[in-house]
Coordinates of C-alpha atoms in Angstrom, one line a residue:
X91 CA 0.0 0.0 0.0
X92 CA 1.4 3.5 -0.8
X93 CA 2.3 5.7 2.1
X94 CA 0.4 8.9 2.3
X95 CA 2.6 12.1 2.6
X96 CA 2.8 13.5 6.1
X97 CA 0.7 16.5 7.1
X98 CA 2.5 19.6 8.4
X99 CA 0.0 21.8 10.3
X100 CA -0.1 25.5 10.9
X101 CA -2.9 26.9 13.1
X102 CA -4.1 30.5 12.9
X103 CA -5.7 31.2 16.3
X104 CA -8.8 33.3 17.0
X105 CA -11.0 33.6 20.0
X106 CA -14.6 32.5 20.2
X107 CA -15.6 36.1 19.5
X108 CA -13.4 36.1 16.4
X109 CA -10.4 38.2 17.7
X110 CA -7.2 37.3 15.8
X111 CA -4.4 36.0 18.1
X112 CA -1.7 35.0 15.7
X113 CA -0.3 31.7 14.3
X114 CA 1.4 28.8 15.9
X115 CA 4.7 27.5 14.4
X116 CA 4.0 24.5 12.1
X117 CA 4.1 21.0 13.5
X118 CA 3.7 17.5 12.0
X119 CA 0.7 15.3 12.7
X120 CA 0.4 11.5 12.3
X121 CA -2.9 11.4 10.3
X122 CA -2.5 12.7 6.7
X123 CA -6.2 13.3 6.1
X124 CA -7.0 17.0 6.0
X125 CA -10.5 16.8 7.6
X126 CA -9.3 14.7 10.5
X127 CA -8.9 17.0 13.6
X128 CA -7.9 14.8 16.5
X129 CA -4.2 14.6 15.8
X130 CA -4.2 18.4 15.1
X131 CA -5.8 19.1 18.5
X132 CA -3.4 16.6 20.2
X133 CA -0.4 18.3 18.5
X134 CA -1.4 21.7 19.7
X135 CA -1.8 20.4 23.2
X136 CA 1.4 18.5 23.3
X137 CA 3.7 21.0 21.5
X138 CA 2.2 24.3 22.5
X139 CA 0.1 23.6 25.7
X140 CA -3.1 25.0 24.2
X141 CA -6.6 23.6 23.7
X142 CA -8.1 24.4 20.3
X143 CA -11.1 23.7 18.1
X144 CA -10.4 23.4 14.4
X145 CA -12.8 25.6 12.4
X146 CA -11.8 25.4 8.7
X147 CA -9.0 25.0 6.3
X148 CA -7.3 28.2 5.0
X149 CA -4.8 26.8 2.6
X150 CA -3.2 23.6 1.4
X151 CA 0.1 22.9 -0.3
X152 CA -1.0 19.8 -2.3
X153 CA -3.9 19.3 -4.7
X154 CA -5.1 16.2 -3.0
X155 CA -6.9 16.0 0.4
X156 CA -4.1 14.4 2.4
X157 CA -0.7 15.3 3.5
X158 CA 1.5 18.3 2.8
X159 CA 1.5 21.7 4.5
X160 CA -2.0 22.7 5.6
X161 CA -3.1 25.9 7.4
X162 CA -6.3 25.9 9.5
X163 CA -8.2 28.5 11.4
X164 CA -8.7 27.3 15.0
X165 CA -10.5 28.7 18.0
X166 CA -9.2 28.9 21.5
X167 CA -10.1 30.5 24.8
X168 CA -6.6 30.3 26.1
X169 CA -4.1 33.1 26.1
X170 CA -1.7 33.0 23.1
X171 CA 1.2 30.6 23.9
X172 CA 4.9 31.6 23.7
X173 CA 6.1 31.6 20.2
X174 CA 2.9 32.6 18.6
X175 CA 3.6 34.5 15.3
X176 CA 1.9 37.4 13.7
X177 CA -0.7 36.5 11.0
X178 CA -1.1 39.3 8.4
X179 CA -3.2 37.6 5.8
X180 CA -6.9 38.5 5.5
X181 CA -9.5 36.4 7.3
X182 CA -12.4 37.5 5.0
X183 CA -16.0 36.3 5.4
X184 CA -17.7 34.2 2.7
X185 CA -21.4 33.6 2.1
X186 CA -20.9 29.9 1.7
X187 CA -19.1 29.4 5.0
X188 CA -20.7 26.8 7.2
X189 CA -21.9 27.6 10.7
X190 CA -19.3 25.3 12.4
X191 CA -16.5 26.9 10.4
X192 CA -17.1 30.3 12.2
X193 CA -15.9 31.3 15.6
X194 CA -18.5 30.2 18.1
X195 CA -20.2 27.8 15.7
X196 CA -19.0 24.6 17.3
X197 CA -20.1 25.9 20.7
X198 CA -23.6 26.5 19.3
X199 CA -23.6 22.9 18.0
X200 CA -22.6 21.5 21.4
X201 CA -25.1 23.6 23.2
X202 CA -27.9 22.1 20.9
X203 CA -26.6 18.6 21.6
X204 CA -26.6 19.3 25.4
X205 CA -30.2 20.4 25.1
X206 CA -31.2 17.2 23.4
X207 CA -29.4 15.1 26.0
X208 CA -31.0 17.1 28.9
X209 CA -34.5 16.5 27.4
X210 CA -33.7 12.8 27.6
X211 CA -32.4 12.9 31.1
X212 CA -28.7 12.8 30.2
X213 CA -25.7 15.1 30.6
X214 CA -22.2 15.0 29.2
X215 CA -19.7 13.2 31.4
X216 CA -16.5 14.2 29.6
X217 CA -15.2 16.9 27.4
X218 CA -16.5 16.7 23.8
X219 CA -14.0 15.3 21.3
X220 CA -13.8 16.9 17.8
X221 CA -13.3 14.2 15.2
X222 CA -13.7 16.0 11.8
X223 CA -14.2 19.5 10.4
X224 CA -14.5 20.2 6.7
X225 CA -16.9 21.4 4.1
X226 CA -19.1 18.3 4.2
X227 CA -19.5 17.8 7.9
X228 CA -18.6 18.6 11.5
X229 CA -18.4 15.5 13.6
X230 CA -18.0 15.3 17.4
X231 CA -17.9 12.4 19.9
X232 CA -19.7 12.9 23.2
X233 CA -19.9 10.8 26.4
X234 CA -23.3 10.9 28.2
X235 CA -25.3 8.6 30.4
X236 CA -22.7 5.8 30.1
X237 CA -22.8 5.8 26.3
X238 CA -21.1 7.3 23.3
X239 CA -23.1 9.8 21.2
X240 CA -22.3 11.3 17.9
X241 CA -23.0 14.9 16.8
X242 CA -23.0 15.7 13.1
X243 CA -23.7 18.9 11.3
X244 CA -23.9 19.0 7.5
X245 CA -24.2 21.7 4.8
X246 CA -27.4 22.6 3.1
X247 CA -26.8 20.4 0.0
X248 CA -26.7 17.3 2.4
X249 CA -29.3 18.7 4.8
X250 CA -32.0 16.1 4.1
X251 CA -30.0 13.4 5.9
X252 CA -31.6 13.8 9.3
X253 CA -35.1 13.9 7.9
X254 CA -34.5 10.8 5.8
X255 CA -33.0 8.8 8.7
X256 CA -36.1 9.8 10.8
X257 CA -38.3 8.6 7.9
X258 CA -36.5 5.3 7.7
X259 CA -36.6 4.7 11.5
X260 CA -36.9 1.0 12.3
X261 CA -34.9 0.1 9.1
X262 CA -31.2 -0.6 8.8
X263 CA -30.2 3.0 9.6
X264 CA -28.8 4.8 12.6
X265 CA -31.1 5.6 15.5
X266 CA -31.7 9.3 16.2
X267 CA -31.7 11.0 19.6
X268 CA -32.6 14.2 17.8
X269 CA -32.3 16.2 14.6
X270 CA -32.7 19.9 14.0
X271 CA -32.4 20.9 10.4
X272 CA -28.9 20.0 9.4
X273 CA -27.8 18.8 12.9
X274 CA -28.1 15.1 13.9
X275 CA -27.5 13.5 17.3
X276 CA -27.1 9.7 17.2
X277 CA -26.1 7.0 19.8
X278 CA -23.1 5.0 18.8
X279 CA -24.0 1.8 16.8
X280 CA -22.6 -1.4 18.4
X281 CA -19.9 -3.2 16.5
X282 CA -17.3 -1.9 14.1
X283 CA -17.1 -0.1 10.7
X284 CA -17.2 -2.7 8.0
X285 CA -14.5 -1.5 5.6
X286 CA -12.9 -4.9 5.5
X287 CA -16.1 -7.0 5.7
X288 CA -15.9 -10.6 4.3
X289 CA -18.3 -12.0 1.8
X290 CA -21.2 -13.0 4.1
X291 CA -21.4 -9.5 5.6
X292 CA -21.1 -7.9 2.1
X293 CA -24.0 -10.1 1.0
X294 CA -26.0 -8.9 4.0
X295 CA -25.4 -5.3 3.2
X296 CA -26.6 -5.7 -0.4
X297 CA -29.7 -7.6 0.8
X298 CA -30.5 -4.9 3.3
X299 CA -30.2 -2.2 0.7
X300 CA -32.3 -4.0 -1.9
X301 CA -35.1 -4.7 0.7
X302 CA -35.0 -1.0 1.7
X303 CA -35.1 0.2 -1.8
X304 CA -37.9 -2.1 -2.8
X305 CA -40.1 -0.8 0.0
X306 CA -39.1 2.8 -0.7
X307 CA -40.1 2.6 -4.4
X308 CA -43.7 3.1 -3.2
X309 CA -42.7 6.3 -1.3
X310 CA -40.9 8.3 -4.0
X311 CA -43.2 11.4 -3.7
X312 CA -42.8 11.5 0.1
X313 CA -39.0 11.1 -0.1
X314 CA -38.7 13.9 -2.7
X315 CA -40.8 16.1 -0.3
X316 CA -38.0 15.6 2.3
X317 CA -35.6 17.4 0.0
X318 CA -33.8 14.4 -1.6
X319 CA -32.3 15.3 -5.0
X320 CA -33.9 14.0 -8.1
X321 CA -31.7 11.5 -10.0
X322 CA -34.4 10.2 -12.3
X323 CA -33.9 10.2 -16.0
X324 CA -34.9 13.7 -17.0
X325 CA -33.2 15.4 -14.1
X326 CA -30.1 13.4 -14.2
X327 CA -29.7 14.0 -18.0
X328 CA -29.8 17.7 -17.4
X329 CA -27.3 17.4 -14.5
X330 CA -24.9 15.3 -16.5
X331 CA -25.1 17.7 -19.5
X332 CA -24.4 20.6 -17.1
X333 CA -21.3 19.1 -15.5
X334 CA -19.8 18.1 -18.8
X335 CA -20.3 21.7 -20.1
X336 CA -18.8 23.2 -16.9
X337 CA -15.7 20.9 -16.5
X338 CA -12.5 22.3 -17.9
X339 CA -9.5 20.1 -18.7
X340 CA -11.2 17.4 -20.7
X341 CA -9.2 16.4 -23.8
X342 CA -10.9 16.8 -27.2
X343 CA -11.5 13.1 -27.5
X344 CA -13.1 12.7 -24.1
X345 CA -15.3 15.8 -24.7
X346 CA -16.5 14.4 -28.0
X347 CA -17.2 11.0 -26.5
X348 CA -19.1 12.7 -23.6
X349 CA -21.1 14.9 -26.1
X350 CA -22.3 11.7 -27.8
X351 CA -23.0 10.1 -24.5
X352 CA -25.1 13.1 -23.3
X353 CA -27.0 13.2 -26.6
X354 CA -27.8 9.5 -26.2
X355 CA -29.0 9.6 -22.7
X356 CA -32.7 9.8 -23.5
X357 CA -32.5 6.6 -25.6
X358 CA -30.3 5.0 -22.9
X359 CA -32.8 5.7 -20.2
X360 CA -35.7 4.4 -22.4
X361 CA -33.8 1.1 -22.7
X362 CA -33.2 1.2 -19.0
X363 CA -36.9 1.6 -18.3
X364 CA -37.5 -1.6 -20.3
X365 CA -35.4 -3.6 -17.8
X366 CA -38.3 -3.2 -15.3
X367 CA -36.7 -1.8 -12.1
X368 CA -38.5 1.1 -10.4
X369 CA -37.0 4.5 -9.4
X370 CA -36.5 4.5 -5.7
X371 CA -34.2 5.6 -2.9
X372 CA -30.5 5.7 -3.9
X373 CA -28.0 5.7 -1.0
X374 CA -25.5 7.6 -3.2
X375 CA -22.3 6.5 -1.4
X376 CA -23.0 2.8 -0.7
X377 CA -19.8 0.9 0.2
X378 CA -18.8 -1.3 3.2
X379 CA -17.2 1.6 5.1
X380 CA -20.5 3.3 5.2
X381 CA -21.9 0.5 7.3
X382 CA -21.4 -0.5 10.9
X383 CA -22.6 -3.4 13.0
X384 CA -21.9 -6.7 14.7
X385 CA -23.3 -10.2 14.6
X386 CA -26.8 -9.1 15.5
X387 CA -27.4 -5.9 13.6
X388 CA -26.1 -3.7 10.8
X389 CA -26.8 -0.1 10.0
X390 CA -26.2 1.8 6.7
X391 CA -24.6 5.2 7.4
X392 CA -24.1 8.6 5.7
X393 CA -27.2 9.3 3.8
X394 CA -26.3 12.8 2.8
X395 CA -25.6 11.8 -0.9
X396 CA -29.0 10.0 -1.2
X397 CA -31.5 10.8 -3.8
X398 CA -34.3 9.3 -6.0
X399 CA -33.3 7.4 -9.1
X400 CA -32.5 3.9 -10.4
X401 CA -31.5 1.6 -7.5
X402 CA -28.5 0.1 -9.4
X403 CA -26.8 3.5 -9.3
X404 CA -25.5 2.2 -6.0
X405 CA -23.9 -0.9 -7.4
X406 CA -20.7 0.3 -9.2
X407 CA -19.3 2.2 -6.2
X408 CA -19.8 -0.8 -3.9
X409 CA -18.2 -3.3 -6.3
X410 CA -15.1 -1.0 -6.6
X411 CA -14.6 -1.1 -2.8
X412 CA -14.7 -4.9 -2.2
X413 CA -12.0 -7.6 -2.9
X414 CA -11.8 -8.7 -6.5
X415 CA -12.8 -12.3 -5.6
X416 CA -16.1 -11.1 -4.1
X417 CA -17.3 -9.0 -7.1
X418 CA -18.9 -11.8 -9.1
X419 CA -20.8 -13.4 -6.1
X420 CA -22.0 -10.0 -5.0
X421 CA -23.1 -9.0 -8.5
X422 CA -24.9 -12.3 -8.8
X423 CA -26.7 -11.8 -5.5
X424 CA -27.7 -8.3 -6.4
X425 CA -29.3 -9.5 -9.6
X426 CA -31.1 -12.4 -7.8
X427 CA -32.4 -10.1 -5.1
X428 CA -33.9 -7.7 -7.7
X429 CA -35.4 -10.4 -9.8
X430 CA -37.1 -11.8 -6.7
X431 CA -38.4 -8.4 -5.8
X432 CA -39.5 -7.5 -9.3
X433 CA -40.3 -10.7 -11.3
X434 CA -39.5 -10.3 -15.0
X435 CA -36.9 -7.6 -14.4
X436 CA -33.5 -7.7 -16.0
X437 CA -31.0 -6.3 -13.4
X438 CA -27.9 -7.5 -15.4
X439 CA -28.9 -5.4 -18.4
X440 CA -29.8 -2.5 -16.2
X441 CA -26.4 -2.6 -14.6
X442 CA -24.7 -2.6 -17.9
X443 CA -26.6 0.4 -19.2
X444 CA -26.1 2.3 -15.9
X445 CA -22.3 1.9 -15.5
X446 CA -21.3 5.1 -17.3
X447 CA -24.4 7.0 -15.9
X448 CA -23.3 6.1 -12.4
X449 CA -19.8 7.4 -13.0
X450 CA -21.2 10.6 -14.5
X451 CA -23.4 11.0 -11.5
X452 CA -20.3 11.1 -9.3
X453 CA -19.1 14.0 -11.3
X454 CA -22.4 15.7 -10.7
X455 CA -22.1 15.1 -7.0
X456 CA -18.6 16.6 -6.8
X457 CA -19.7 19.6 -8.9
X458 CA -22.5 20.1 -6.4
X459 CA -20.0 20.1 -3.5
X460 CA -17.8 22.7 -5.3
X461 CA -20.8 24.9 -6.0
X462 CA -21.8 24.8 -2.3
X463 CA -18.5 25.4 -0.5
X464 CA -16.2 28.4 -0.2
X465 CA -13.2 28.6 -2.5
X466 CA -10.6 28.0 0.2
X467 CA -11.9 24.4 0.6
X468 CA -12.1 23.6 -3.1
X469 CA -8.9 21.6 -2.9
X470 CA -10.8 18.8 -1.2
X471 CA -12.8 18.2 -4.4
X472 CA -11.4 20.3 -7.2
X473 CA -10.1 17.5 -9.4
X474 CA -13.0 15.1 -8.9
X475 CA -15.5 16.1 -11.6
X476 CA -12.8 15.8 -14.2
X477 CA -11.6 12.4 -12.9
X478 CA -15.1 11.0 -13.0
X479 CA -15.9 12.3 -16.4
X480 CA -12.7 10.8 -17.8
X481 CA -13.8 7.5 -16.3
X482 CA -17.2 7.9 -17.9
X483 CA -15.7 8.6 -21.3
X484 CA -13.5 5.5 -21.0
X485 CA -16.5 3.3 -20.1
X486 CA -18.6 4.7 -23.0
X487 CA -15.7 3.8 -25.4
X488 CA -15.3 0.3 -24.0
X489 CA -19.0 -0.6 -23.9
X490 CA -21.1 1.7 -26.2

């Protein structure tokens, strides 16, 4: 496995009221992933004797979301430590800045979580632990009432997640202690994250999703009313055409291939409809790492990318994240499950027709991220629309 480049962190410090204090000298952290905050916080504590909360990224040296020199804005209530350096660059506001990325924002989130816990007769028994802060989420781990609780805050374009989880209550989704618009409070799910699940668990995940999607196919109108994006044929055709038109860097050959692909989408979707599977709930980021559980129960996590569309849009991403030897058995199970749910359907043909559409939908999703976040955080996703459109063009050429 390749080794990720190390992360060298510089923190620009402000108070909760937004007063600029200066910058700490850079220090290395063990975890390369830019959105991971625990090692950043531990480094500030160990090297500079100061407690901080990470607010947002200001700049990154590398064009990929891991490693290299990264500068963050961080909040502290402590006096500036020895060695703090002047910071003369502007800390301008931006209309797309998320609430948790502003001074005082994390405190507001924790106050909301505390109010939910109090209403249930609990109180925090340890300091809150910040786990992640970036343009797609703020995540905290809390201890209360002898259990672990997770606080999550997401941006507007993922804001239907809490309402959807509430709607699916009783299914293979996380339980909710509370949700308030884009904030979600959840008890920890027993077990472990299933990134490295073996075949029997992978089969279970697919079966859970198919069962959930089959039932949800009768609730499409209600799910759209919750704010889920529309990935059905007409809407997805427009979205794919838009992201192709807006993505620079495509070579002439790929742009020509994608132009033909977009022109042919209405006919492709007509052929897809003939395979017999209904539009329904799409998870949008279905892979083993977005599931957690043990021998008795499993929950499917992270529903922020969900929408309404063809159920097999979820298949390619899952197959890419599992061992090569498990791909054929899982693909076969997926087809059997849908043929049993919808007799007379042709899941194999549907999957073949959908493969480049699913890749192009990833480009759409990353374009949506870029449109919804402030420019300083674009490095997290800047190259993704181009990468997924290049994959789409390759698929179209290999299987017209």
